CSV table of C-alpha atoms in Angstrom, one decimal:
chain,number,residue,atom,x,y,z
A,1,UNK,CA,145.2,90.2,130.9
A,2,UNK,CA,144.2,86.8,129.8
A,3,UNK,CA,141.6,85.6,127.3
A,4,UNK,CA,138.6,87.2,125.7
A,5,UNK,CA,136.8,89.0,127.1
A,6,UNK,CA,139.6,90.6,129.0
A,7,UNK,CA,139.6,90.0,132.8
A,8,UNK,CA,141.5,91.8,135.4
A,9,UNK,CA,141.6,91.6,139.2
A,10,UNK,CA,139.4,94.5,140.5
A,11,UNK,CA,140.4,95.9,143.8
A,12,UNK,CA,137.0,97.2,144.6
A,13,UNK,CA,135.1,93.9,143.6
A,14,UNK,CA,138.0,91.8,145.0
A,15,UNK,CA,137.7,89.3,142.2
A,16,UNK,CA,138.5,88.7,138.5
A,17,UNK,CA,136.0,90.7,136.5
A,18,UNK,CA,135.7,91.7,132.8
A,19,UNK,CA,137.5,95.0,132.1
A,20,UNK,CA,138.0,97.4,129.3
A,21,UNK,CA,141.3,99.1,128.5
A,22,UNK,CA,141.8,102.8,127.5
A,23,UNK,CA,145.0,104.5,126.5
A,24,UNK,CA,145.3,108.2,127.4
A,25,UNK,CA,148.1,110.4,126.0
A,26,UNK,CA,150.3,111.9,128.7
A,27,UNK,CA,150.5,115.6,128.7
A,28,UNK,CA,153.6,117.2,127.2
A,29,UNK,CA,155.5,120.2,128.5
A,30,UNK,CA,154.6,121.8,125.1
A,31,UNK,CA,150.8,121.4,125.8
A,32,UNK,CA,150.7,124.4,128.0
A,33,UNK,CA,152.3,126.8,125.5
A,34,UNK,CA,149.3,128.2,123.4
A,35,UNK,CA,151.4,130.5,121.3
A,36,UNK,CA,152.0,129.8,117.6
A,37,UNK,CA,155.7,128.8,118.4
A,38,UNK,CA,154.4,126.5,121.2
A,39,UNK,CA,152.0,124.8,118.7
A,40,UNK,CA,154.8,124.3,116.2
A,41,UNK,CA,157.1,122.8,118.9
A,42,UNK,CA,154.3,120.4,119.9
A,43,UNK,CA,153.7,119.3,116.3
A,44,UNK,CA,157.5,118.8,115.8
A,45,UNK,CA,157.7,116.8,119.0
A,46,UNK,CA,154.8,114.7,118.0
A,47,UNK,CA,156.2,113.9,114.5
A,48,UNK,CA,159.8,113.4,115.6
A,49,UNK,CA,159.3,111.3,118.7
A,50,UNK,CA,155.9,109.7,117.9
A,51,UNK,CA,154.6,111.5,121.0
A,52,UNK,CA,151.0,110.7,120.3
A,53,UNK,CA,151.7,107.0,120.5
A,54,UNK,CA,154.7,106.7,122.7
A,55,UNK,CA,153.7,108.8,125.8
A,56,UNK,CA,150.5,106.8,126.9
A,57,UNK,CA,149.0,105.8,130.2
A,58,UNK,CA,147.0,102.6,130.3
A,59,UNK,CA,143.8,102.6,132.3
A,60,UNK,CA,141.5,99.6,133.0
A,61,UNK,CA,137.9,100.0,133.9
A,62,UNK,CA,135.8,97.3,135.6
A,63,UNK,CA,132.6,96.5,133.6
A,64,UNK,CA,130.9,95.4,136.8
A,65,UNK,CA,131.4,98.3,139.2
A,66,UNK,CA,133.0,101.0,137.0
A,67,UNK,CA,136.2,101.3,139.0
A,68,UNK,CA,139.0,102.8,136.9
A,69,UNK,CA,142.7,102.5,137.7
A,70,UNK,CA,146.0,103.2,136.1
A,71,UNK,CA,147.7,99.9,135.1
A,72,UNK,CA,151.0,100.7,133.4
A,73,UNK,CA,153.4,97.8,132.9
A,74,UNK,CA,157.1,98.0,132.0
A,75,UNK,CA,159.1,100.9,130.5
A,76,UNK,CA,157.1,101.1,127.3
A,77,UNK,CA,154.3,102.9,129.1
A,78,UNK,CA,156.5,105.2,131.2
């Protein structure tokens, strides 16, 4: 991404267009356990590992056509 407003190559428009970025938390293996012990494990995982900031997927959305795509770069988003 370069400059302001952010631009990104849109595969649907086939040109550089303004985009917005959204970070979405990846689901954890503890998310599916709805018991009290499962909730405690999820909270401990979040506090110890910084799970709510570390496990994120980056999505960019074209402001022209609305096309949304996953755009992770490097190991910091994996």
